[in-house]
Tab-separated table of C-alpha atoms and ligand atoms in Angstrom:
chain	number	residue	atom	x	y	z
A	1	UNK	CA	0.000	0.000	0.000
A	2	UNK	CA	2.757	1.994	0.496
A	3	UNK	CA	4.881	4.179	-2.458
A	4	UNK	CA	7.465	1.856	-2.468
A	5	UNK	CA	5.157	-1.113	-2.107
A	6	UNK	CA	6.324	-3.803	-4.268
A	7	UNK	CA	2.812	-4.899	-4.429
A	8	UNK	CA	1.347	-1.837	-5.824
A	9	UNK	CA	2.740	-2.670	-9.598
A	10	UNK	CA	0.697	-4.235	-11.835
A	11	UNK	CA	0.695	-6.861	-14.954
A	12	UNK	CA	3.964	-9.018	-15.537
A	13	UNK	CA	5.809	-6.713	-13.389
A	14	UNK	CA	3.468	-7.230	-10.518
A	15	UNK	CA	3.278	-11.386	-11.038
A	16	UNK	CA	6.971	-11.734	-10.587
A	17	UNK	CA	7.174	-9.857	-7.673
A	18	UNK	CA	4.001	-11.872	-5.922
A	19	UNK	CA	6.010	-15.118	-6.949
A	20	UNK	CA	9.101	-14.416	-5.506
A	21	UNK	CA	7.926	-13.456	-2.198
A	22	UNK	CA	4.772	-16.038	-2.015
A	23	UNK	CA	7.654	-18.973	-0.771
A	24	UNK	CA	7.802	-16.397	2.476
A	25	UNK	CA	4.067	-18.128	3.316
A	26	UNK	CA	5.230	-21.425	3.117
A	27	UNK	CA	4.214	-24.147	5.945
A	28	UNK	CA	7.888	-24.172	7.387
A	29	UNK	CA	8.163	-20.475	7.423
A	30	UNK	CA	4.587	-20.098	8.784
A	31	UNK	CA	5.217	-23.108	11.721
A	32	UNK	CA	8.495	-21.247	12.529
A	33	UNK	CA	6.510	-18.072	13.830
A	34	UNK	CA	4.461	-19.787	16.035
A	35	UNK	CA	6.588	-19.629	19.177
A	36	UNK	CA	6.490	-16.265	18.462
A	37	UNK	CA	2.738	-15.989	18.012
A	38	UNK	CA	2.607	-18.244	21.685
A	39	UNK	CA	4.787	-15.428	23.667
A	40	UNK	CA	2.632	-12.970	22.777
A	41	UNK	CA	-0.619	-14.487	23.523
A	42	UNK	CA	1.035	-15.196	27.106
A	43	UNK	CA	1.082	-11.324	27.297
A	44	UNK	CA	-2.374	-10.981	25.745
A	45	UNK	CA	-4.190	-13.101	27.843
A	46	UNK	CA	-1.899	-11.335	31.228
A	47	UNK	CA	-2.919	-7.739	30.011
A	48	UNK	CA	-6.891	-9.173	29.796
A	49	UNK	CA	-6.961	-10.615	33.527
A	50	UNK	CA	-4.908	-7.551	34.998
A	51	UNK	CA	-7.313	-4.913	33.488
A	52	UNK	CA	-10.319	-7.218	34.629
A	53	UNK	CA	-8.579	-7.284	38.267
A	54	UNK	CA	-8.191	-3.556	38.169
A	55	UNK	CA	-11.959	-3.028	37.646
A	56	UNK	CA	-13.902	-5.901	37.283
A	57	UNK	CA	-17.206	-4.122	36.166
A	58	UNK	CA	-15.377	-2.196	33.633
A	59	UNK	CA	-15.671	-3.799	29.679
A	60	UNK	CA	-13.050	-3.912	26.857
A	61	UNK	CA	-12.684	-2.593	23.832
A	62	UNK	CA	-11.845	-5.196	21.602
A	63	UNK	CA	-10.527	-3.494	18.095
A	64	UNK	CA	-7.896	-1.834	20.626
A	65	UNK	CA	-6.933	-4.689	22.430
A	66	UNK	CA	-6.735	-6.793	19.357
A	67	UNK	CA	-4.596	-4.093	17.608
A	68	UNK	CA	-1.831	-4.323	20.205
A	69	UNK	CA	-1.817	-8.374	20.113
A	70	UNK	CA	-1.577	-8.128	16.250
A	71	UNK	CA	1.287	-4.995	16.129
A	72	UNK	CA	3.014	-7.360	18.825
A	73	UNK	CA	2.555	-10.782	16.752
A	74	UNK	CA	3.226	-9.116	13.544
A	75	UNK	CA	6.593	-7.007	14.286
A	76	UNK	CA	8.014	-10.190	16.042
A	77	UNK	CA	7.442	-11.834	13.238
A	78	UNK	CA	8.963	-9.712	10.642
A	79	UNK	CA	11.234	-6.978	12.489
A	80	UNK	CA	12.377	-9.247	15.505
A	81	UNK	CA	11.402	-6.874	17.377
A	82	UNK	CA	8.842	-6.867	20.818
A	83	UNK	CA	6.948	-3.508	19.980
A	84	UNK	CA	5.658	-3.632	23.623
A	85	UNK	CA	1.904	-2.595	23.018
A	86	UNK	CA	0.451	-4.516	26.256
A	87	UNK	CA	3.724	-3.493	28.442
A	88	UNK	CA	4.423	0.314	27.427
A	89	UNK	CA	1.963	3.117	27.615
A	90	UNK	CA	3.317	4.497	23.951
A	91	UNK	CA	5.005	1.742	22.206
A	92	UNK	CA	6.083	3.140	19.184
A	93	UNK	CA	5.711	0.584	16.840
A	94	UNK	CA	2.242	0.785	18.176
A	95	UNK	CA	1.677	4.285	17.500
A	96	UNK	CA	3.211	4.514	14.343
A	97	UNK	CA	0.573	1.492	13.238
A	98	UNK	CA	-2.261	3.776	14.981
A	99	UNK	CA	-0.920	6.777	12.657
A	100	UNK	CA	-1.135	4.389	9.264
A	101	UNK	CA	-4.789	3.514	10.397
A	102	UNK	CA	-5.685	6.860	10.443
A	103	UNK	CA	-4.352	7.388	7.238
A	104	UNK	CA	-6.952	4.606	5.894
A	105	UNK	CA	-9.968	6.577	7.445
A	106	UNK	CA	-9.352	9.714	5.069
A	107	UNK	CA	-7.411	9.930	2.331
A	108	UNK	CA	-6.832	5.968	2.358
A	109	UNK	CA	-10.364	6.064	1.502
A	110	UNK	CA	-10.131	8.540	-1.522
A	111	UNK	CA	-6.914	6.926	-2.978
A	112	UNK	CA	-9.103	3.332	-2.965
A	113	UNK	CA	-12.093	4.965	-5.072
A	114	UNK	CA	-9.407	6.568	-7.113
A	115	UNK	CA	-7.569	3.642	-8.044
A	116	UNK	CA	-10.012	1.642	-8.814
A	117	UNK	CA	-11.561	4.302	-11.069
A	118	UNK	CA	-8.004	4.920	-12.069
A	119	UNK	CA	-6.530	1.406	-11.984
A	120	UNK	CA	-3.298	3.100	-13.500
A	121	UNK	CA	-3.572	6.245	-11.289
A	122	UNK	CA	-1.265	4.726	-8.101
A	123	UNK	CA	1.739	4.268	-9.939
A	124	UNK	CA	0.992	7.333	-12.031
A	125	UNK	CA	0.805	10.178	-9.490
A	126	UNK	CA	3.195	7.694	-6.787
A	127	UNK	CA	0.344	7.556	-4.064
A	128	UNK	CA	1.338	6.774	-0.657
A	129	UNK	CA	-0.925	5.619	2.258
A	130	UNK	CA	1.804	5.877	4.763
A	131	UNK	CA	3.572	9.120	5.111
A	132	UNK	CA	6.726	9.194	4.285
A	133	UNK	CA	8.190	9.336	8.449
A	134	UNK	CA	6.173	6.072	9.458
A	135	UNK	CA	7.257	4.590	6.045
A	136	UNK	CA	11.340	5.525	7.117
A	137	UNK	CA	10.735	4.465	10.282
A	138	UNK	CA	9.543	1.064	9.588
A	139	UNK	CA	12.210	0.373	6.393
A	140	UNK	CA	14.781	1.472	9.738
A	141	UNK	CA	13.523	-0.619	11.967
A	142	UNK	CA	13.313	-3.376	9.029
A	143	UNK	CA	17.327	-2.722	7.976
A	144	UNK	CA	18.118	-2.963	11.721
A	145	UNK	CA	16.824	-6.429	12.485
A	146	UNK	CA	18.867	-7.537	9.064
A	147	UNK	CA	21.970	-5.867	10.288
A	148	UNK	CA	20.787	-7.996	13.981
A	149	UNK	CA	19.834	-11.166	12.375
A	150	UNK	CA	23.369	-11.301	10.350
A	151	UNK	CA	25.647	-10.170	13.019
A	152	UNK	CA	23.906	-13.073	15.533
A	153	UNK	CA	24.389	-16.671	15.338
A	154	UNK	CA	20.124	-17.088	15.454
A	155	UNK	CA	19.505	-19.720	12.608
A	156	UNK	CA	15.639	-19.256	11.821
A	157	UNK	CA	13.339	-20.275	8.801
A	158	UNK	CA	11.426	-17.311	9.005
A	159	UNK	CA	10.004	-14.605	7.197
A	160	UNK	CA	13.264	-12.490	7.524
A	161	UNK	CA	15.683	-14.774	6.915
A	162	UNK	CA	13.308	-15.177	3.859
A	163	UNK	CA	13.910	-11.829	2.665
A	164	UNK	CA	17.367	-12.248	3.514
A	165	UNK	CA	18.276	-14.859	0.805
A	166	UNK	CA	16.424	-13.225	-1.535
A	167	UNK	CA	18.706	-10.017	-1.171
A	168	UNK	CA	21.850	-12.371	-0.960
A	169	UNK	CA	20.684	-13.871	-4.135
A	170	UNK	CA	20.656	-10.455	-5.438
A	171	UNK	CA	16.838	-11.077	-6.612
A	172	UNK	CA	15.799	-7.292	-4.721
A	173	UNK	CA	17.270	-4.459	-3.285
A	174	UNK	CA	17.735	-3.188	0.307
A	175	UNK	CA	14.835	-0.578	-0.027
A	176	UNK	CA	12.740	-4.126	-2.045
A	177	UNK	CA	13.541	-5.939	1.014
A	178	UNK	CA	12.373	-3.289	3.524
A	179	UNK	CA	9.797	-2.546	1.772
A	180	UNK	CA	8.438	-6.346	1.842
A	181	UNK	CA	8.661	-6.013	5.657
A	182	UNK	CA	6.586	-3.012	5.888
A	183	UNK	CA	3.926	-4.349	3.689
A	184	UNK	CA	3.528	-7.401	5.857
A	185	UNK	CA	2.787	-4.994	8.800
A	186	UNK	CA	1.050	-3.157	7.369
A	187	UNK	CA	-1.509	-5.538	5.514
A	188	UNK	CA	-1.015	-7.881	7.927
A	189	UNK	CA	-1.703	-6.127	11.887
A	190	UNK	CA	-4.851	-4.183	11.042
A	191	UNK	CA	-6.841	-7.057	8.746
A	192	UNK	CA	-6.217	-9.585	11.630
A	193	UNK	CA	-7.612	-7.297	14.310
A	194	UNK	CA	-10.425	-6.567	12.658
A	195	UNK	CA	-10.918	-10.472	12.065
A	196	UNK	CA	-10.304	-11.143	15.474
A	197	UNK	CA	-12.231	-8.375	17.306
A	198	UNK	CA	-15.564	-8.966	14.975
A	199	UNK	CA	-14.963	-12.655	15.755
A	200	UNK	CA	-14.772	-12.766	20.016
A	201	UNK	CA	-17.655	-10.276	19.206
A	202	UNK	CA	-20.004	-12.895	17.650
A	203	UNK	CA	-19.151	-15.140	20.408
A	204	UNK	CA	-19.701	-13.171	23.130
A	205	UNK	CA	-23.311	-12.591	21.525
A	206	UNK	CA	-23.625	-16.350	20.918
A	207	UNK	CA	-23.409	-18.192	24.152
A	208	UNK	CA	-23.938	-21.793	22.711
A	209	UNK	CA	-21.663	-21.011	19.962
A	210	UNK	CA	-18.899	-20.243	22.801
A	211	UNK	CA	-19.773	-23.141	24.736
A	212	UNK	CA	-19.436	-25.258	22.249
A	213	UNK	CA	-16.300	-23.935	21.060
A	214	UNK	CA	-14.642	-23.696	23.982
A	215	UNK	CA	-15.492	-27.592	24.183
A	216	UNK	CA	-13.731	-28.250	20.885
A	217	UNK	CA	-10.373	-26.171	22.272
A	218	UNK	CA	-10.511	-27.447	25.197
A	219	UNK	CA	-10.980	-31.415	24.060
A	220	UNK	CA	-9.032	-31.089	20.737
A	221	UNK	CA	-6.859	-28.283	20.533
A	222	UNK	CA	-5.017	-27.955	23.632
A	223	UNK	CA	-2.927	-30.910	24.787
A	224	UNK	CA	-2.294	-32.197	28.486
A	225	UNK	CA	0.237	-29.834	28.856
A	226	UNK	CA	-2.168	-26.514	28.225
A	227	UNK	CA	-0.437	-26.186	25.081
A	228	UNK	CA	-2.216	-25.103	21.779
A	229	UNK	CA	-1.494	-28.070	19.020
A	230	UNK	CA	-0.918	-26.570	16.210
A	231	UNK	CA	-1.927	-28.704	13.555
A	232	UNK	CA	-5.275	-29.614	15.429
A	233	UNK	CA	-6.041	-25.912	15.586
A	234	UNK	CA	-5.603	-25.143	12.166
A	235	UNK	CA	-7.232	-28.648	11.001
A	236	UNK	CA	-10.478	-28.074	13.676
A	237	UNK	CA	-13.548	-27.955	11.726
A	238	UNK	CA	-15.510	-26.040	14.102
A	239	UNK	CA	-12.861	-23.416	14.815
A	240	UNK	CA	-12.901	-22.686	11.251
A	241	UNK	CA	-16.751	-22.593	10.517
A	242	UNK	CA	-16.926	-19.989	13.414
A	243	UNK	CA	-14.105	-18.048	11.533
A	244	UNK	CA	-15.598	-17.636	8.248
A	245	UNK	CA	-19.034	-17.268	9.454
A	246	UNK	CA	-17.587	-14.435	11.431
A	247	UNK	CA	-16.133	-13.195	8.454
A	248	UNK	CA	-18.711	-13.642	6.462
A	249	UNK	CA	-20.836	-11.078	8.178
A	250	UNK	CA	-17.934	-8.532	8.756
A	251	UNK	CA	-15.023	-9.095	6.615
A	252	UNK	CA	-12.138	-6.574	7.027
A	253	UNK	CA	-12.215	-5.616	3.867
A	254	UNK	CA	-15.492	-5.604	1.994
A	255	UNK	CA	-14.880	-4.601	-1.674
A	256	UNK	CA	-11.591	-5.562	-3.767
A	257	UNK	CA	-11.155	-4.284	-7.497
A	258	UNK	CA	-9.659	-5.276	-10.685
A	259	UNK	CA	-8.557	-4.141	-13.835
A	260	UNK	CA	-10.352	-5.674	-16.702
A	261	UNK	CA	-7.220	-6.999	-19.232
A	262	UNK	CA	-9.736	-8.014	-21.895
A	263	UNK	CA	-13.056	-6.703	-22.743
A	264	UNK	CA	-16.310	-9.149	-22.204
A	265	UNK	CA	-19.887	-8.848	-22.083
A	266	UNK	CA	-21.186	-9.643	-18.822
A	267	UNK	CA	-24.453	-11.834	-18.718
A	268	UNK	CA	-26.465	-10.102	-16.219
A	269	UNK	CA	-29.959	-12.397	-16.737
A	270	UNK	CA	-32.894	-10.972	-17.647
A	271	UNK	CA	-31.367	-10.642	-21.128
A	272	UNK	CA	-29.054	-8.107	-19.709
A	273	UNK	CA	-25.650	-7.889	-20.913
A	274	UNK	CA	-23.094	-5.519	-19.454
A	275	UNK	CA	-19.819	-4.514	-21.447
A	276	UNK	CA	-16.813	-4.057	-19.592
A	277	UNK	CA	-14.215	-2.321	-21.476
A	278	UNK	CA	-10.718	-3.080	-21.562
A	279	UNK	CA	-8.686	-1.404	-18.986
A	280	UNK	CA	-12.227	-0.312	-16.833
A	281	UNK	CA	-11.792	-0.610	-13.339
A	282	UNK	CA	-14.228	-2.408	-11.198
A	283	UNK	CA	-15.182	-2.861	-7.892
A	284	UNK	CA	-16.369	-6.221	-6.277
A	285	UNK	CA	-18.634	-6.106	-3.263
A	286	UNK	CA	-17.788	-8.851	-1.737
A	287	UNK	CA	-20.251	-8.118	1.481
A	288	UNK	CA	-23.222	-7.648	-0.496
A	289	UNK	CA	-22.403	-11.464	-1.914
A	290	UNK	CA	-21.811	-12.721	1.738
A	291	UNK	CA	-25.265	-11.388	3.075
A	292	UNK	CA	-27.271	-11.807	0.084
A	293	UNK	CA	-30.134	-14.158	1.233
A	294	UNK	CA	-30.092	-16.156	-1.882
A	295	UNK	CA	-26.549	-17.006	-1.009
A	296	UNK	CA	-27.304	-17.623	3.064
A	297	UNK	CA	-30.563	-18.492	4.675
A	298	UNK	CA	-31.093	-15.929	7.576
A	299	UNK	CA	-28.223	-14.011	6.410
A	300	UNK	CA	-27.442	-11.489	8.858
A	301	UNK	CA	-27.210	-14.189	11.597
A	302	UNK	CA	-24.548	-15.995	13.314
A	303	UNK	CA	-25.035	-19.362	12.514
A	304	UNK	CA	-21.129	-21.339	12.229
A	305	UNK	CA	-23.404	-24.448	11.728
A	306	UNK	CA	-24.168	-23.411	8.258
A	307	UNK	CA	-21.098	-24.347	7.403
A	308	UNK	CA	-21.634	-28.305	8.734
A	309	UNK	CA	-19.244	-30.842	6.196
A	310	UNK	CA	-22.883	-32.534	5.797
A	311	UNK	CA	-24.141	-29.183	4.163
A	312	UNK	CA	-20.795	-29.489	1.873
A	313	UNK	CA	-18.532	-27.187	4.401
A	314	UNK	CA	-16.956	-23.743	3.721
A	315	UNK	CA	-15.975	-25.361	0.195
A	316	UNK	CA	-19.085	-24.929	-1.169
A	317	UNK	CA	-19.671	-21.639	-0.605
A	318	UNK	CA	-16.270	-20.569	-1.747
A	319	UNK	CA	-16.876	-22.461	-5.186
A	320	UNK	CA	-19.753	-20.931	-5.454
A	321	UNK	CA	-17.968	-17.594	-5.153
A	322	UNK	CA	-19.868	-16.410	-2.550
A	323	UNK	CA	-17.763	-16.579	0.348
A	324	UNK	CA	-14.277	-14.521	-0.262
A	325	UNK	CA	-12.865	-12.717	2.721
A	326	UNK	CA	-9.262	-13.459	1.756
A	327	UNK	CA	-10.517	-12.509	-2.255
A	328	UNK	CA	-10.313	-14.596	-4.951
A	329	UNK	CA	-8.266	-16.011	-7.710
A	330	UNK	CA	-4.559	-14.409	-8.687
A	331	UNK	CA	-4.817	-11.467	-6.531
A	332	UNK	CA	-5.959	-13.568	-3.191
A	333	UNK	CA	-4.764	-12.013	-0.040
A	334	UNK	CA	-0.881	-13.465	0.297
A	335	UNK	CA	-0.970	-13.584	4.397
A	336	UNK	CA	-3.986	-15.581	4.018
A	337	UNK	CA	-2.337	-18.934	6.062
A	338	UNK	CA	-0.642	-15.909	8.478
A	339	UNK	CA	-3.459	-14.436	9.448
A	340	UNK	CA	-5.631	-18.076	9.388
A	341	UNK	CA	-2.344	-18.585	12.750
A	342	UNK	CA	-2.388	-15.316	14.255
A	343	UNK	CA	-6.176	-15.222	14.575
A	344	UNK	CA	-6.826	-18.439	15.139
A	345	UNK	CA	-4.162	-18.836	18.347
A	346	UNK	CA	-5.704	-15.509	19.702
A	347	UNK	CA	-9.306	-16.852	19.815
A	348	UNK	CA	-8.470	-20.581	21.315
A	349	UNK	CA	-6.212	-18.546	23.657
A	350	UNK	CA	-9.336	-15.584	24.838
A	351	UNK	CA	-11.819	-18.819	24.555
A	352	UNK	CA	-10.640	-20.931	26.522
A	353	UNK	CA	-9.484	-18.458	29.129
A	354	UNK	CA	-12.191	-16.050	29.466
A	355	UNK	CA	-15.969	-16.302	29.666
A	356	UNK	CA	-17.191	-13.227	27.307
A	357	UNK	CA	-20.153	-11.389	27.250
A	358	UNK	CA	-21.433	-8.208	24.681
A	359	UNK	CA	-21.159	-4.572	26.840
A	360	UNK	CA	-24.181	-2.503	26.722
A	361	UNK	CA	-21.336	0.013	25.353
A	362	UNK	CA	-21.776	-1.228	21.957
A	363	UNK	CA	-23.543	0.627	19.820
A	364	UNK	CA	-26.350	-2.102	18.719
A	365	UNK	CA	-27.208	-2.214	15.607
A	366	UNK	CA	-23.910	-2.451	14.335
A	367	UNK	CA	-22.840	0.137	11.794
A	368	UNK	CA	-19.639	0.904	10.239
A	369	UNK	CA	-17.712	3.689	9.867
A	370	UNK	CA	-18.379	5.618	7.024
A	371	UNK	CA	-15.298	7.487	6.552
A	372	UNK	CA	-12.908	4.031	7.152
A	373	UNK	CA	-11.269	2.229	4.622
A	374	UNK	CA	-11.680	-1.045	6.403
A	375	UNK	CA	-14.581	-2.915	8.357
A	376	UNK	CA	-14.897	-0.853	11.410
A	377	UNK	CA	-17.491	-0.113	13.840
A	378	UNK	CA	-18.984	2.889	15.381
A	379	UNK	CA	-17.901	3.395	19.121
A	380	UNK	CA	-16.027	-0.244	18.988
A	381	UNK	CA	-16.727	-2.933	20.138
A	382	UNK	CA	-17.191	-3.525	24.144
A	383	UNK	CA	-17.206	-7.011	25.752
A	384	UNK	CA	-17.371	-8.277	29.377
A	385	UNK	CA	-14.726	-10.356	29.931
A	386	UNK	CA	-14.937	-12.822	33.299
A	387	UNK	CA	-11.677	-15.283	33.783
A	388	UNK	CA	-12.282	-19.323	33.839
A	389	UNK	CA	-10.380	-21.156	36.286
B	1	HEM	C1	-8.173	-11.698	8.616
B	1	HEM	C2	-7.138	-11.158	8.028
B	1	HEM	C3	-7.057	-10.738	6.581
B	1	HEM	C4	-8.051	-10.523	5.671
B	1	HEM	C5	-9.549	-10.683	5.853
B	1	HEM	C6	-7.404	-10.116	4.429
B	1	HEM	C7	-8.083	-9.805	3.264
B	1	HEM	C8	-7.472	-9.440	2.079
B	1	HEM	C9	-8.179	-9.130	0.850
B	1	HEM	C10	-9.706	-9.141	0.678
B	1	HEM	C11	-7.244	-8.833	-0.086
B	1	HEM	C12	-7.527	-8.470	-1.551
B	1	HEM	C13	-7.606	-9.792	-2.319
B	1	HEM	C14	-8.094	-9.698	-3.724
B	1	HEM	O1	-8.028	-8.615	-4.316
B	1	HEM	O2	-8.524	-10.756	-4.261
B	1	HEM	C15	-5.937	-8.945	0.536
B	1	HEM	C16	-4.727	-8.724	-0.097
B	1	HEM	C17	-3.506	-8.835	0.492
B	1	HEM	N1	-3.256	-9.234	1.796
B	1	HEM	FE1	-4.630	-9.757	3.165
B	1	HEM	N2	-6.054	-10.098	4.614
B	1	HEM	C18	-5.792	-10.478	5.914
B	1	HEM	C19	-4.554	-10.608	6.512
B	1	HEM	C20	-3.348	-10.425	5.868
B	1	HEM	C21	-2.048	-10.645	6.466
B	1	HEM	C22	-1.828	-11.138	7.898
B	1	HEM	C23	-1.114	-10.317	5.523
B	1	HEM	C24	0.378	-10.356	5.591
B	1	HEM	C25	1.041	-11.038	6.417
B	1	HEM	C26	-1.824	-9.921	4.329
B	1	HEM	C27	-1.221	-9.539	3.165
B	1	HEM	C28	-1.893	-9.225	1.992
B	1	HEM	C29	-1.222	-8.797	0.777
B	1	HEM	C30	0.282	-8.642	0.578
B	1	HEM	C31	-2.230	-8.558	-0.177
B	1	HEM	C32	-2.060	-8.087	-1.616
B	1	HEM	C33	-1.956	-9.304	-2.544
B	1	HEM	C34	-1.811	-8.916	-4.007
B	1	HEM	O3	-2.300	-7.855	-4.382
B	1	HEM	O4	-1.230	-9.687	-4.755
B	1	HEM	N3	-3.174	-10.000	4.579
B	1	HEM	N4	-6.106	-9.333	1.841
């Protein structure tokens, strides 16, 4: 999203670039983090219990809380580096993240209808989300855990030693490399918490969906050690229903565009037929397809069931094109398996530790923010949180 964003090109340029940095996702790399991922749910699920101790009547706020988990999971991750957001009052890796968010709720906004007007418009003019002292400090921060990382005898398969080897082999430069760092933070923290926050939402308005979750974690995802399995959270059926019906009703980011390459006419029915144009941009709203009652019976519920494998499972529904949080087809979000980990962990981890309840504080119905870029919701999100032995 940013100038320098190697994701921002486009065509053959663009596809080269998305192949050489997709190995970065792969299972090794991904199973590597999740120590990481663990130590900072230790601090998560501290910071929850000592707020609840210092006032026990008072609620959360999840999109907050959730933000500092994900700044914390995601800078470990990339920059080595603890960004502190549950331990210091203004972490700056935290603040600067706060500072890009901002950006998204004003002229993020513009620059989106713009592009996708515009597809050729970004590039063009050199847009930039982040301004240009968040984006030096984070390609800083990014050179100084390479310059830590080389100098250090750590031998890790992760996502920077990733980047790395692709510098050694001369495939990108230093300001490519830094630049694939802050990309991952910056797609990566702000999606997630917005998964996560909408999700512990849903459940703390859905106590048998809870219950029965917590069940599941508690029966097949932790082991006899209190330790999350990692394979049996990713592979748990039920943990996933609940996190794409969750996302179903409020993905993080509800409309993705395209540029049309080659010009078709569109069969709308009715005897309709819409021309798109070579070169048009267009805009797909993926929400309206996830709460469109032909799609989903009762569509504006939380129901995880409707995703049972004896209904045909999540597969069905993403066949049928109808369910795409991540997107769809070349273009499909990249940190997809990431942020399937980092949200994942953080819900087993609340679930199973906390009881969790919906605080009259939230503004019910739910709208979103006009003015935001991304899935958020007017005066947050507020939970009552009670600790389980
Ligand atoms: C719940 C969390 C997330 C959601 C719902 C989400 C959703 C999306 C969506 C809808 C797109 C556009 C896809 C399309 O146009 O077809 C996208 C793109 C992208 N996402 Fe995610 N994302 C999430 C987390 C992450 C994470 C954790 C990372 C990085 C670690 C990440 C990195 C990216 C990148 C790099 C792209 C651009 C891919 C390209 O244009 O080739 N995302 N994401």
């Amino acid at each position: 999203m940013i100038g320098r964003n190697p994701f921002v090109l486009a065509g053959q340029e663009w596809k080269e670039k998305r192949s050489q940095i997709t190995p970065a996702f792969s299972n090794n790399r991904l199973r590597a983090c999740f120590p990481l991922v663990e130590e900072v749910l230790t601090r998560f699920t501290k910071y929850i219990k000592n707020e609840h101790e210092k006032d026990k009547k008072a609620p959360l706020e999840l999109r907050e809380i959730c933000a500092r988990y994900t700044t914390d999971v995601v800078s470990s991750c990339v920059f080595n580096a603890d960004a502190q957001s549950f331990t210091k009052e203004n972490s700056e890796i935290r603040a600067m993240g706060k500072k890009f968010v901002e950006a998204l709720s004003s002229f993020g906004l513009v620059q989106f209808l713009l592009t996708s007007l515009f597809p050729g418009i970004q590039k063009l003019l050199k847009m930039r989300i982040m301004d240009k002292k968040s984006e030096d400090f984070f390609i800083n921060l990014m050179l100084q855990a390479v310059k830590l990382r080389e100098s250090s005898k750590i031998q890790r398969d992760d996502y920077l030693s990733f980047l790395i080897e692709l510098r050694k082999k001369k495939s990108i430069s230093d300001i490519e490399m830094a630049a694939h760092g802050v990309t991952f933070f910056s797609d990566g923290f702000e999606t997630s918490s917005i998964g996560i926050s909408h999700i512990l939402y849903e459940l703390a308005g859905s106590k048998n969906s809870q219950q029965k979750l917590r069940k599941e974690i508690n029966e097949m995802i932790i082991d006899e050690n209190g330790k999350i399995v990692y394979e049996n959270m990713l592979e748990n059926e039920y943990l996933n229903q609940v996190f794409y019906e969750a996302l179903r009703l409020h993905q993080p980011l509800g409309i993705y565009n395209r540029e049309c390459t080659e010009a078709i006419n569109l069969d709308c029915g009715n005897g309709k037929v819409f021309k798109i144009e070579k070169g048009m941009g267009i805009n797909i709203p993926i929400h309206c397809f996830h709460r469109d009652p032909e799609n989903y019976t009762n569509p504006n519920e939380f129901i995880p069931e409707r995703f049972d494998p004896e209904n045909g499972g999540i597969k069905a529904f993403q066949d049928r094109g109808v369910l795409a949080p991540f997107g769809d087809g070349q273009r499909i979000c990249l940190g997809k398996r990431f942020a399937q980990i980092q949200v994942k962990a953080a819900i087993v981890d609340i679930i199973r530790n906390f009881e969790l309840s919906i605080n009259e504080k939230t503004q019910r119905p739910l709208t979103i923010e006009p003015n935001h870029l991304l899935n958020v919701k007017v005066g947050g999100l507020w939970i009552n949180v009670k600790p389980l032995k």
